[in-house]
mmCIF file of C-alpha atoms and ligand atoms in Angstrom:
data_model
loop_
_atom_site.group_PDB
_atom_site.id
_atom_site.type_symbol
_atom_site.label_atom_id
_atom_site.label_comp_id
_atom_site.label_asym_id
_atom_site.label_seq_id
_atom_site.Cartn_x
_atom_site.Cartn_y
_atom_site.Cartn_z
ATOM 1 C CA MET Y 27 92.230 165.999 29.903
ATOM 2 C CA ASN Y 28 94.969 166.810 32.570
ATOM 3 C CA ILE Y 29 93.543 167.273 35.846
ATOM 4 C CA LEU Y 30 95.273 168.796 38.910
ATOM 5 C CA VAL Y 31 94.299 166.941 42.241
ATOM 6 C CA ILE Y 32 94.962 169.366 45.589
ATOM 7 C CA ASN Y 33 94.927 168.086 49.072
ATOM 8 C CA CYS Y 34 95.392 170.830 50.954
ATOM 9 C CA GLY Y 35 96.169 170.793 55.006
ATOM 10 C CA SER Y 36 96.898 173.628 57.549
ATOM 11 C CA SER Y 37 100.653 173.589 56.715
ATOM 12 C CA SER Y 38 100.901 171.159 53.891
ATOM 13 C CA LEU Y 39 99.762 170.519 50.433
ATOM 14 C CA LYS Y 40 99.499 167.414 48.393
ATOM 15 C CA TYR Y 41 99.408 167.579 44.813
ATOM 16 C CA GLN Y 42 99.056 165.224 41.597
ATOM 17 C CA LEU Y 43 98.660 166.156 37.912
ATOM 18 C CA ILE Y 44 96.754 163.240 36.254
ATOM 19 C CA ASN Y 45 96.031 162.293 32.965
ATOM 20 C CA SER Y 46 92.465 161.217 33.003
ATOM 21 C CA ASP Y 47 92.923 159.274 29.381
ATOM 22 C CA THR Y 48 95.641 157.070 30.742
ATOM 23 C CA GLU Y 49 94.728 157.500 34.210
ATOM 24 C CA GLU Y 50 98.451 157.768 34.871
ATOM 25 C CA TRP Y 51 100.239 160.772 37.352
ATOM 26 C CA ILE Y 52 102.208 163.054 34.885
ATOM 27 C CA ALA Y 53 103.901 165.034 38.158
ATOM 28 C CA LYS Y 54 103.424 164.770 41.986
ATOM 29 C CA GLY Y 55 104.671 166.267 45.093
ATOM 30 C CA LEU Y 56 103.859 168.348 48.232
ATOM 31 C CA CYS Y 57 104.439 171.205 49.858
ATOM 32 C CA GLU Y 58 105.615 171.223 53.706
ATOM 33 C CA ARG Y 59 105.765 173.681 56.431
ATOM 34 C CA ILE Y 60 103.697 176.529 54.834
ATOM 35 C CA GLY Y 61 103.332 179.748 56.853
ATOM 36 C CA ILE Y 62 106.322 178.368 59.257
ATOM 37 C CA ASP Y 63 110.138 178.490 58.693
ATOM 38 C CA GLY Y 64 111.930 176.185 56.314
ATOM 39 C CA SER Y 65 108.919 175.575 54.023
ATOM 40 C CA GLN Y 66 109.928 173.370 50.889
ATOM 41 C CA ILE Y 67 108.370 171.860 48.053
ATOM 42 C CA VAL Y 68 108.816 168.538 46.911
ATOM 43 C CA TYR Y 69 108.189 167.649 43.274
ATOM 44 C CA GLN Y 70 108.435 164.684 40.757
ATOM 45 C CA LYS Y 71 107.731 164.264 37.293
ATOM 46 C CA ALA Y 72 107.118 160.562 35.967
ATOM 47 C CA GLY Y 73 110.023 158.740 35.233
ATOM 48 C CA GLY Y 74 112.014 161.286 37.009
ATOM 49 C CA GLU Y 75 113.547 161.497 40.258
ATOM 50 C CA LYS Y 76 112.226 163.540 43.287
ATOM 51 C CA GLU Y 77 113.684 167.150 43.634
ATOM 52 C CA THR Y 78 113.349 169.107 47.177
ATOM 53 C CA THR Y 79 113.415 172.958 47.005
ATOM 54 C CA VAL Y 80 113.405 174.786 50.230
ATOM 55 C CA SER Y 81 111.260 178.074 49.170
ATOM 56 C CA PRO Y 82 109.510 180.543 51.500
ATOM 57 C CA MET Y 83 105.726 179.825 51.440
ATOM 58 C CA PRO Y 84 104.274 182.062 53.755
ATOM 59 C CA ASP Y 85 100.545 181.350 52.827
ATOM 60 C CA HIS Y 86 98.740 178.673 50.818
ATOM 61 C CA THR Y 87 98.528 181.107 47.416
ATOM 62 C CA GLU Y 88 102.425 181.101 47.531
ATOM 63 C CA ALA Y 89 102.682 177.210 47.959
ATOM 64 C CA ILE Y 90 100.330 176.981 44.804
ATOM 65 C CA ARG Y 91 102.268 179.813 42.665
ATOM 66 C CA LEU Y 92 105.070 177.346 43.400
ATOM 67 C CA VAL Y 93 103.540 174.111 42.583
ATOM 68 C CA LEU Y 94 102.386 175.739 39.194
ATOM 69 C CA GLU Y 95 105.576 177.032 38.217
ATOM 70 C CA ALA Y 96 107.219 173.893 39.278
ATOM 71 C CA LEU Y 97 104.839 171.849 36.611
ATOM 72 C CA THR Y 98 105.612 174.610 33.801
ATOM 73 C CA ASN Y 99 109.091 174.913 34.694
ATOM 74 C CA GLU Y 100 111.256 175.379 31.223
ATOM 75 C CA MET Y 101 113.395 172.281 32.565
ATOM 76 C CA THR Y 102 111.807 169.910 34.329
ATOM 77 C CA GLY Y 103 108.128 170.684 34.210
ATOM 78 C CA ALA Y 104 105.148 168.217 33.062
ATOM 79 C CA ILE Y 105 103.683 170.535 31.230
ATOM 80 C CA LYS Y 106 104.611 173.481 28.728
ATOM 81 C CA SER Y 107 101.841 176.229 30.050
ATOM 82 C CA LEU Y 108 98.800 176.578 32.797
ATOM 83 C CA SER Y 109 96.487 176.310 29.987
ATOM 84 C CA GLU Y 110 97.344 172.254 29.767
ATOM 85 C CA ILE Y 111 95.611 172.367 33.311
ATOM 86 C CA ASP Y 112 91.953 171.458 32.385
ATOM 87 C CA ALA Y 113 90.428 171.184 35.827
ATOM 88 C CA VAL Y 114 91.350 170.842 39.452
ATOM 89 C CA GLY Y 115 89.843 168.562 42.035
ATOM 90 C CA HIS Y 116 90.140 169.541 45.564
ATOM 91 C CA ARG Y 117 89.719 167.471 48.453
ATOM 92 C CA VAL Y 118 87.183 168.765 50.793
ATOM 93 C CA VAL Y 119 87.009 166.827 54.603
ATOM 94 C CA HIS Y 120 83.786 167.567 55.428
ATOM 95 C CA GLY Y 121 80.658 168.243 53.780
ATOM 96 C CA GLY Y 122 78.227 167.639 56.439
ATOM 97 C CA GLU Y 123 74.711 166.588 55.262
ATOM 98 C CA LYS Y 124 74.610 169.298 52.636
ATOM 99 C CA PHE Y 125 76.987 167.161 49.987
ATOM 100 C CA ALA Y 126 75.960 163.868 49.303
ATOM 101 C CA SER Y 127 78.465 163.995 46.180
ATOM 102 C CA SER Y 128 81.135 165.813 44.644
ATOM 103 C CA THR Y 129 80.265 169.012 42.973
ATOM 104 C CA VAL Y 130 81.433 171.680 41.078
ATOM 105 C CA ILE Y 131 82.838 174.730 42.750
ATOM 106 C CA THR Y 132 80.500 177.802 42.654
ATOM 107 C CA PRO Y 133 80.501 180.877 44.852
ATOM 108 C CA GLU Y 134 77.276 179.355 46.778
ATOM 109 C CA VAL Y 135 79.215 175.668 47.023
ATOM 110 C CA ILE Y 136 82.121 177.959 48.580
ATOM 111 C CA GLU Y 137 79.383 179.438 51.227
ATOM 112 C CA ALA Y 138 77.775 175.980 52.078
ATOM 113 C CA ILE Y 139 81.790 174.228 52.910
ATOM 114 C CA LYS Y 140 82.161 177.188 55.084
ATOM 115 C CA GLU Y 141 78.903 176.427 57.023
ATOM 116 C CA CYS Y 142 80.558 172.914 57.694
ATOM 117 C CA ASN Y 143 84.122 174.552 59.194
ATOM 118 C CA ASP Y 144 82.217 173.859 62.535
ATOM 119 C CA LEU Y 145 82.032 170.234 61.878
ATOM 120 C CA ALA Y 146 85.859 170.051 61.046
ATOM 121 C CA PRO Y 147 87.544 173.268 62.394
ATOM 122 C CA LEU Y 148 91.510 171.978 61.414
ATOM 123 C CA HIS Y 149 90.827 170.631 57.939
ATOM 124 C CA ASN Y 150 87.398 172.980 55.945
ATOM 125 C CA PRO Y 151 89.469 175.912 56.346
ATOM 126 C CA ALA Y 152 92.526 174.971 54.915
ATOM 127 C CA ASN Y 153 90.712 173.333 51.849
ATOM 128 C CA LEU Y 154 88.706 176.648 50.960
ATOM 129 C CA ILE Y 155 92.210 178.236 51.644
ATOM 130 C CA GLY Y 156 93.435 175.583 48.756
ATOM 131 C CA ILE Y 157 90.017 176.468 46.462
ATOM 132 C CA ASP Y 158 90.683 180.457 46.777
ATOM 133 C CA ALA Y 159 94.263 180.035 46.057
ATOM 134 C CA CYS Y 160 93.924 178.011 43.195
ATOM 135 C CA GLN Y 161 90.765 180.316 41.800
ATOM 136 C CA LYS Y 162 92.844 183.351 41.957
ATOM 137 C CA LEU Y 163 95.824 181.961 39.816
ATOM 138 C CA MET Y 164 94.003 179.661 37.465
ATOM 139 C CA PRO Y 165 90.818 181.783 37.023
ATOM 140 C CA GLY Y 166 88.199 180.380 34.741
ATOM 141 C CA VAL Y 167 89.410 176.537 34.964
ATOM 142 C CA PRO Y 168 86.667 174.724 36.243
ATOM 143 C CA MET Y 169 87.220 173.124 40.069
ATOM 144 C CA VAL Y 170 85.305 170.507 41.540
ATOM 145 C CA ALA Y 171 85.251 169.735 45.514
ATOM 146 C CA VAL Y 172 85.051 165.881 46.358
ATOM 147 C CA PHE Y 173 84.212 165.539 50.032
ATOM 148 C CA ASP Y 174 85.692 162.758 52.553
ATOM 149 C CA THR Y 175 82.022 162.322 53.913
ATOM 150 C CA ALA Y 176 80.020 162.411 50.844
ATOM 151 C CA PHE Y 177 80.200 158.327 50.566
ATOM 152 C CA HIS Y 178 78.915 157.851 53.911
ATOM 153 C CA GLN Y 179 75.624 160.160 53.579
ATOM 154 C CA THR Y 180 73.813 156.929 52.175
ATOM 155 C CA MET Y 181 73.571 155.719 55.923
ATOM 156 C CA PRO Y 182 70.410 154.950 57.277
ATOM 157 C CA ALA Y 183 69.307 157.102 60.188
ATOM 158 C CA GLU Y 184 70.009 154.194 62.706
ATOM 159 C CA ALA Y 185 73.474 154.065 61.739
ATOM 160 C CA TYR Y 186 74.120 157.569 61.861
ATOM 161 C CA MET Y 187 72.195 158.730 64.947
ATOM 162 C CA TYR Y 188 74.109 158.839 68.736
ATOM 163 C CA GLY Y 189 72.240 158.092 71.570
ATOM 164 C CA LEU Y 190 72.339 161.596 73.102
ATOM 165 C CA PRO Y 191 69.153 164.027 72.949
ATOM 166 C CA TYR Y 192 67.574 164.662 69.673
ATOM 167 C CA SER Y 193 68.047 168.496 69.914
ATOM 168 C CA TYR Y 194 71.812 168.146 69.571
ATOM 169 C CA TYR Y 195 71.284 166.571 65.932
ATOM 170 C CA GLU Y 196 68.638 169.156 65.368
ATOM 171 C CA LYS Y 197 70.615 172.142 66.611
ATOM 172 C CA TYR Y 198 74.287 171.414 66.035
ATOM 173 C CA LYS Y 199 73.968 168.385 63.399
ATOM 174 C CA ILE Y 200 75.940 166.083 65.818
ATOM 175 C CA ARG Y 201 75.736 162.907 64.062
ATOM 176 C CA ARG Y 202 78.071 160.144 62.419
ATOM 177 C CA TYR Y 203 79.646 161.194 59.167
ATOM 178 C CA GLY Y 204 82.181 159.136 58.194
ATOM 179 C CA PHE Y 205 85.425 159.838 56.864
ATOM 180 C CA HIS Y 206 88.243 158.437 54.003
ATOM 181 C CA GLY Y 207 84.780 158.059 51.781
ATOM 182 C CA THR Y 208 86.701 158.779 48.476
ATOM 183 C CA SER Y 209 88.930 155.462 49.076
ATOM 184 C CA HIS Y 210 85.626 153.206 50.700
ATOM 185 C CA SER Y 211 84.169 154.246 47.412
ATOM 186 C CA PHE Y 212 87.223 153.582 45.170
ATOM 187 C CA VAL Y 213 88.079 150.285 46.861
ATOM 188 C CA SER Y 214 84.523 149.036 47.059
ATOM 189 C CA LYS Y 215 84.081 149.446 43.155
ATOM 190 C CA LYS Y 216 87.494 148.177 42.367
ATOM 191 C CA LEU Y 217 86.791 144.828 44.368
ATOM 192 C CA ALA Y 218 83.250 144.529 42.492
ATOM 193 C CA GLU Y 219 85.273 145.144 39.143
ATOM 194 C CA ASP Y 220 87.972 142.902 40.072
ATOM 195 C CA LEU Y 221 85.510 139.929 40.977
ATOM 196 C CA GLY Y 222 83.867 140.598 37.787
ATOM 197 C CA LYS Y 223 80.391 141.449 39.370
ATOM 198 C CA LYS Y 224 78.396 144.810 39.681
ATOM 199 C CA PRO Y 225 78.796 146.897 42.781
ATOM 200 C CA GLU Y 226 74.487 146.260 43.474
ATOM 201 C CA GLU Y 227 75.175 142.595 43.531
ATOM 202 C CA LEU Y 228 77.429 142.470 46.728
ATOM 203 C CA LYS Y 229 78.103 143.265 49.989
ATOM 204 C CA VAL Y 230 81.375 144.523 50.716
ATOM 205 C CA ILE Y 231 83.256 145.609 54.119
ATOM 206 C CA VAL Y 232 86.273 147.873 53.215
ATOM 207 C CA CYS Y 233 88.978 148.032 55.949
ATOM 208 C CA HIS Y 234 90.714 151.355 55.445
ATOM 209 C CA LEU Y 235 94.087 150.736 57.647
ATOM 210 C CA GLY Y 236 96.369 153.370 57.268
ATOM 211 C CA ASN Y 237 97.610 156.030 59.679
ATOM 212 C CA GLY Y 238 93.866 157.062 60.275
ATOM 213 C CA ALA Y 239 91.728 154.065 59.828
ATOM 214 C CA SER Y 240 87.910 153.181 59.444
ATOM 215 C CA VAL Y 241 85.848 150.118 58.243
ATOM 216 C CA SER Y 242 82.892 150.835 55.848
ATOM 217 C CA ALA Y 243 79.861 148.139 55.089
ATOM 218 C CA VAL Y 244 79.110 148.992 51.479
ATOM 219 C CA LYS Y 245 75.547 146.914 50.742
ATOM 220 C CA TYR Y 246 74.830 146.880 47.064
ATOM 221 C CA GLY Y 247 77.297 149.460 45.977
ATOM 222 C CA LYS Y 248 75.975 151.958 48.997
ATOM 223 C CA CYS Y 249 77.354 152.762 52.305
ATOM 224 C CA VAL Y 250 75.394 151.638 55.232
ATOM 225 C CA ASP Y 251 77.675 152.081 58.399
ATOM 226 C CA THR Y 252 81.035 153.480 58.777
ATOM 227 C CA SER Y 253 83.899 153.533 62.086
ATOM 228 C CA MET Y 254 84.455 156.968 61.847
ATOM 229 C CA GLY Y 255 81.843 159.540 63.496
ATOM 230 C CA LEU Y 256 81.137 162.983 64.041
ATOM 231 C CA THR Y 257 84.894 163.218 63.914
ATOM 232 C CA PRO Y 258 87.533 160.722 62.802
ATOM 233 C CA LEU Y 259 88.366 159.685 66.452
ATOM 234 C CA GLU Y 260 85.859 157.304 66.232
ATOM 235 C CA GLY Y 261 86.061 154.011 65.484
ATOM 236 C CA LEU Y 262 89.532 151.691 65.214
ATOM 237 C CA ILE Y 263 92.219 152.111 67.313
ATOM 238 C CA MET Y 264 94.702 153.815 64.812
ATOM 239 C CA GLY Y 265 98.267 155.302 64.550
ATOM 240 C CA THR Y 266 97.835 157.774 66.961
ATOM 241 C CA ARG Y 267 94.152 158.061 67.914
ATOM 242 C CA SER Y 268 92.437 156.096 70.489
ATOM 243 C CA GLY Y 269 89.293 155.064 68.470
ATOM 244 C CA ASP Y 270 86.167 153.717 70.830
ATOM 245 C CA ILE Y 271 86.721 154.445 74.550
ATOM 246 C CA ASP Y 272 83.910 155.009 77.428
ATOM 247 C CA PRO Y 273 83.579 158.598 77.025
ATOM 248 C CA ALA Y 274 83.812 158.899 81.035
ATOM 249 C CA ILE Y 275 87.596 158.148 80.483
ATOM 250 C CA MET Y 276 88.021 161.397 79.609
ATOM 251 C CA GLU Y 277 86.642 163.008 82.515
ATOM 252 C CA PHE Y 278 88.537 160.565 84.971
ATOM 253 C CA ILE Y 279 92.059 161.695 82.895
ATOM 254 C CA ALA Y 280 91.170 165.037 83.398
ATOM 255 C CA HIS Y 281 90.770 164.725 86.994
ATOM 256 C CA LYS Y 282 93.778 162.137 87.721
ATOM 257 C CA GLU Y 283 96.040 164.544 85.695
ATOM 258 C CA ASN Y 284 94.822 168.195 85.956
ATOM 259 C CA LYS Y 285 94.178 168.441 82.301
ATOM 260 C CA SER Y 286 91.613 170.487 80.563
ATOM 261 C CA ILE Y 287 89.219 169.345 77.852
ATOM 262 C CA ASP Y 288 91.497 170.342 75.018
ATOM 263 C CA GLU Y 289 94.470 168.647 76.362
ATOM 264 C CA VAL Y 290 92.811 164.994 76.850
ATOM 265 C CA MET Y 291 91.481 165.744 73.219
ATOM 266 C CA THR Y 292 95.393 166.043 72.260
ATOM 267 C CA LEU Y 293 96.144 163.043 74.412
ATOM 268 C CA LEU Y 294 93.353 160.953 72.498
ATOM 269 C CA ASN Y 295 94.356 162.101 68.884
ATOM 270 C CA LYS Y 296 97.838 162.304 69.112
ATOM 271 C CA LYS Y 297 99.499 160.459 71.942
ATOM 272 C CA SER Y 298 97.121 157.004 71.918
ATOM 273 C CA GLY Y 299 96.410 154.378 69.489
ATOM 274 C CA VAL Y 300 98.614 152.113 68.860
ATOM 275 C CA TYR Y 301 101.657 154.867 69.786
ATOM 276 C CA GLY Y 302 100.536 154.812 72.694
ATOM 277 C CA LEU Y 303 99.545 151.174 73.462
ATOM 278 C CA SER Y 304 103.132 150.407 72.457
ATOM 279 C CA GLY Y 305 104.535 152.511 75.677
ATOM 280 C CA ASP Y 306 105.238 155.675 73.266
ATOM 281 C CA PHE Y 307 107.217 153.455 70.718
ATOM 282 C CA SER Y 308 105.928 154.065 67.651
ATOM 283 C CA SER Y 309 102.924 154.342 65.451
ATOM 284 C CA ASP Y 310 104.141 153.091 62.357
ATOM 285 C CA PHE Y 311 103.385 148.818 61.328
ATOM 286 C CA ARG Y 312 107.037 148.696 60.109
ATOM 287 C CA ASP Y 313 108.580 149.323 63.703
ATOM 288 C CA LEU Y 314 105.483 147.433 65.630
ATOM 289 C CA GLU Y 315 105.911 144.542 63.767
ATOM 290 C CA ASP Y 316 110.037 144.676 64.042
ATOM 291 C CA ALA Y 317 109.412 144.693 67.686
ATOM 292 C CA TYR Y 318 106.698 142.200 67.801
ATOM 293 C CA ASN Y 319 108.889 139.630 66.418
ATOM 294 C CA LYS Y 320 111.403 140.236 68.517
ATOM 295 C CA GLY Y 321 109.339 139.470 71.529
ATOM 296 C CA ASP Y 322 108.114 143.102 72.682
ATOM 297 C CA LYS Y 323 105.146 142.981 74.730
ATOM 298 C CA LYS Y 324 103.778 145.956 74.495
ATOM 299 C CA ALA Y 325 104.350 145.904 70.414
ATOM 300 C CA GLU Y 326 102.177 142.675 70.796
ATOM 301 C CA ILE Y 327 99.708 144.364 72.911
ATOM 302 C CA ALA Y 328 99.589 147.093 70.374
ATOM 303 C CA ILE Y 329 99.100 144.768 67.396
ATOM 304 C CA LYS Y 330 96.887 142.200 68.968
ATOM 305 C CA THR Y 331 94.420 145.172 69.914
ATOM 306 C CA PHE Y 332 94.404 146.736 66.790
ATOM 307 C CA CYS Y 333 93.218 143.541 65.011
ATOM 308 C CA TYR Y 334 90.657 142.320 67.591
ATOM 309 C CA ARG Y 335 89.174 145.952 67.229
ATOM 310 C CA VAL Y 336 88.940 145.682 63.297
ATOM 311 C CA ALA Y 337 87.435 141.878 63.744
ATOM 312 C CA LYS Y 338 85.022 142.970 65.907
ATOM 313 C CA TYR Y 339 83.819 146.073 63.391
ATOM 314 C CA VAL Y 340 84.026 143.234 60.744
ATOM 315 C CA GLY Y 341 81.430 141.485 62.925
ATOM 316 C CA ALA Y 342 79.144 144.056 63.430
ATOM 317 C CA TYR Y 343 78.998 145.120 59.997
ATOM 318 C CA THR Y 344 78.250 141.521 58.815
ATOM 319 C CA ALA Y 345 75.378 141.577 61.064
ATOM 320 C CA ALA Y 346 74.241 145.259 59.873
ATOM 321 C CA MET Y 347 74.386 143.706 56.441
ATOM 322 C CA ASN Y 348 72.926 140.133 57.280
ATOM 323 C CA GLY Y 349 76.136 139.156 55.595
ATOM 324 C CA VAL Y 350 79.256 139.706 53.706
ATOM 325 C CA ASP Y 351 80.397 138.379 50.488
ATOM 326 C CA ALA Y 352 83.549 139.823 50.191
ATOM 327 C CA ILE Y 353 85.912 141.952 52.712
ATOM 328 C CA ALA Y 354 88.915 144.531 51.392
ATOM 329 C CA PHE Y 355 91.770 145.469 52.905
ATOM 330 C CA THR Y 356 93.450 148.883 51.725
ATOM 331 C CA ALA Y 357 95.922 151.805 52.822
ATOM 332 C CA GLY Y 358 99.485 151.766 54.229
ATOM 333 C CA VAL Y 359 99.046 148.546 56.807
ATOM 334 C CA GLY Y 360 96.110 147.211 55.382
ATOM 335 C CA GLU Y 361 98.108 146.899 51.807
ATOM 336 C CA ASN Y 362 101.571 146.056 53.088
ATOM 337 C CA CYS Y 363 100.967 144.418 56.837
ATOM 338 C CA ALA Y 364 100.624 140.759 55.934
ATOM 339 C CA ILE Y 365 100.301 140.037 59.756
ATOM 340 C CA VAL Y 366 97.770 142.264 60.597
ATOM 341 C CA ARG Y 367 95.413 140.816 57.774
ATOM 342 C CA THR Y 368 96.544 136.965 59.332
ATOM 343 C CA LEU Y 369 95.644 138.214 62.640
ATOM 344 C CA VAL Y 370 92.043 139.816 61.844
ATOM 345 C CA CYS Y 371 91.034 136.986 59.414
ATOM 346 C CA GLU Y 372 91.986 134.348 62.379
ATOM 347 C CA TYR Y 373 88.654 135.771 64.026
ATOM 348 C CA LEU Y 374 86.611 135.167 60.986
ATOM 349 C CA GLY Y 375 86.358 131.455 60.716
ATOM 350 C CA TYR Y 376 82.838 131.683 61.666
ATOM 351 C CA LEU Y 377 81.893 133.398 58.304
ATOM 352 C CA GLY Y 378 83.597 130.361 56.728
ATOM 353 C CA VAL Y 379 87.076 132.683 56.241
ATOM 354 C CA LYS Y 380 89.859 131.143 55.139
ATOM 355 C CA LEU Y 381 93.279 132.954 54.283
ATOM 356 C CA ASP Y 382 95.718 131.448 51.815
ATOM 357 C CA GLU Y 383 99.055 132.608 53.655
ATOM 358 C CA GLU Y 384 101.177 132.377 50.608
ATOM 359 C CA GLN Y 385 98.821 134.913 48.740
ATOM 360 C CA ASN Y 386 98.592 137.235 51.965
ATOM 361 C CA HIS Y 387 102.234 137.475 51.610
ATOM 362 C CA LYS Y 388 102.273 138.970 48.043
ATOM 363 C CA ARG Y 389 103.061 142.658 47.361
ATOM 364 C CA GLY Y 390 101.651 144.567 44.876
ATOM 365 C CA ASP Y 391 98.180 145.177 42.755
ATOM 366 C CA ASP Y 392 94.654 143.677 43.831
ATOM 367 C CA THR Y 393 95.030 140.136 44.904
ATOM 368 C CA VAL Y 394 93.009 137.668 46.109
ATOM 369 C CA ILE Y 395 94.469 136.503 49.569
ATOM 370 C CA SER Y 396 91.372 133.781 50.223
ATOM 371 C CA THR Y 397 91.355 130.249 49.351
ATOM 372 C CA ALA Y 398 89.019 129.070 46.564
ATOM 373 C CA ASP Y 399 86.833 127.609 49.039
ATOM 374 C CA SER Y 400 86.542 130.413 51.261
ATOM 375 C CA LYS Y 401 83.109 131.499 51.550
ATOM 376 C CA VAL Y 402 84.051 135.012 51.689
ATOM 377 C CA THR Y 403 86.451 136.898 49.457
ATOM 378 C CA VAL Y 404 89.158 138.400 51.264
ATOM 379 C CA MET Y 405 91.839 140.673 49.065
ATOM 380 C CA PHE Y 406 93.613 143.522 49.570
ATOM 381 C CA ILE Y 407 93.589 146.452 47.286
ATOM 382 C CA PRO Y 408 95.482 149.506 47.142
ATOM 383 C CA THR Y 409 93.667 152.620 47.384
ATOM 384 C CA ASN Y 410 94.431 155.777 44.834
ATOM 385 C CA GLU Y 411 92.514 158.855 46.295
ATOM 386 C CA GLU Y 412 93.846 161.054 43.742
ATOM 387 C CA LEU Y 413 92.798 159.088 40.867
ATOM 388 C CA ALA Y 414 89.426 158.490 42.628
ATOM 389 C CA ILE Y 415 89.240 162.619 42.656
ATOM 390 C CA ALA Y 416 90.270 163.027 39.433
ATOM 391 C CA ARG Y 417 87.528 160.576 38.268
ATOM 392 C CA GLU Y 418 84.985 162.376 40.351
ATOM 393 C CA THR Y 419 86.463 165.735 38.309
ATOM 394 C CA LEU Y 420 86.233 164.471 35.034
ATOM 395 C CA ALA Y 421 82.681 163.263 35.501
ATOM 396 C CA LEU Y 422 81.575 166.965 36.421
ATOM 397 C CA VAL Y 423 83.390 169.145 33.934
HETATM 398 P P1 ADP M 28 98.113 157.774 56.125
HETATM 399 O O1 ADP M 28 97.125 158.431 54.719
HETATM 400 O O2 ADP M 28 96.701 157.803 57.102
HETATM 401 O O3 ADP M 28 98.890 158.844 56.400
HETATM 402 P P2 ADP M 28 98.828 155.256 55.018
HETATM 403 O O4 ADP M 28 97.493 154.833 54.304
HETATM 404 O O5 ADP M 28 99.994 156.047 54.317
HETATM 405 O O6 ADP M 28 98.360 156.419 55.893
HETATM 406 O O7 ADP M 28 99.231 154.455 55.906
HETATM 407 C C1 ADP M 28 100.489 154.812 56.651
HETATM 408 C C2 ADP M 28 101.276 153.454 57.486
HETATM 409 O O8 ADP M 28 100.979 152.354 56.751
HETATM 410 C C3 ADP M 28 102.312 153.684 58.230
HETATM 411 O O9 ADP M 28 102.366 154.422 59.569
HETATM 412 C C4 ADP M 28 102.749 152.303 58.297
HETATM 413 O O10 ADP M 28 102.012 151.809 59.642
HETATM 414 C C5 ADP M 28 102.127 151.566 57.461
HETATM 415 N N1 ADP M 28 102.868 150.690 56.635
HETATM 416 C C6 ADP M 28 103.206 151.319 55.590
HETATM 417 N N2 ADP M 28 104.021 150.384 54.834
HETATM 418 C C7 ADP M 28 104.368 149.666 55.301
HETATM 419 C C8 ADP M 28 104.703 147.864 55.379
HETATM 420 N N3 ADP M 28 105.326 147.686 54.473
HETATM 421 N N4 ADP M 28 104.601 147.248 56.305
HETATM 422 C C9 ADP M 28 103.554 147.689 57.358
HETATM 423 N N5 ADP M 28 102.897 148.823 57.686
HETATM 424 C C10 ADP M 28 103.496 149.823 56.455
#
């Protein structure tokens, strides 16, 4: 079966066509600057080179039309006709409390996703536009929504409630939801498989460290806590997001710098994190590591503060689960940045974590980076959210 995976943002759209039998991608790419001047589509067929074509895309329907055209192109297409697309899996950011698992898209599901728009005003409307555009261009093809929040719906109330008046939870559904759920689910299952165990036998901490970053506690296969909250701003220090701060800092900055709430929010989302800490130098750990190695003090502070926060969450989640059997690092930084893993694990001696530095400096597929006598197994495991979405879609259609 061929499954098209669509991840629609407000001005971009990532896509991947996956053969569910081999679990390999057949073609992939992205559309950028949708609705803005200079839109372009990047397309790559398995075994082929990336091709970039500049083409006007006034809206997402046009972007998806161009994706389908590229996939079926006579010369370079990966398939002959649209009839070879058997199902579409859509990434949807916020499923609120309505969706604890992926679901086949029906008119009722679309209405329920719309009701969650308030909780993710930048993301959900874009996801819905992607669904609508696909339904117009591929009528009759089954479609599935896979939610970033769904995996975290198993959290108990003590993990998802904030210390705010209860009425805000009742009125506005203000609570912790968590994100990156597809990745936390995929990596925690993959880790169990790699160790020859069932997810039900393990207490696992997954550190998804990319540009956006979050940690989750997965006890016996179910998420019991995660670091992102009502929005992706909470928790770890990220590429450009502050993560946890004293909420009173918002008012303090607003007064000192004469900023509105919206402006402070932009500061916390786009100008903070390791980018802000490094003195507006870079949000990319490759740049930060280079600068750190050359003795740059702010890059050092950025990396060390980032790692310290990760280690604090690992400690907190070990307490939440009353123990931990394995820790997995994933996403851009978690998979590739050995120094981050070293600095995090240096705090974990009390858990009996012992890192094997030679293993830690390897690259590639799932790798155990702890020593044979380490009490907790530590691994890096490349995440694959598109494959996870394709699997969920296959299971439902
Ligand atoms: P997202 O999906 O949240 O945009 P990714 O998971 O793709 O993020 O991670 C992107 C980040 O991964 C980059 O900003 C960079 O900091 C980091 N990264 C990627 N490759 C490397 C590498 N080889 N060494 C260190 N960090 C890396």
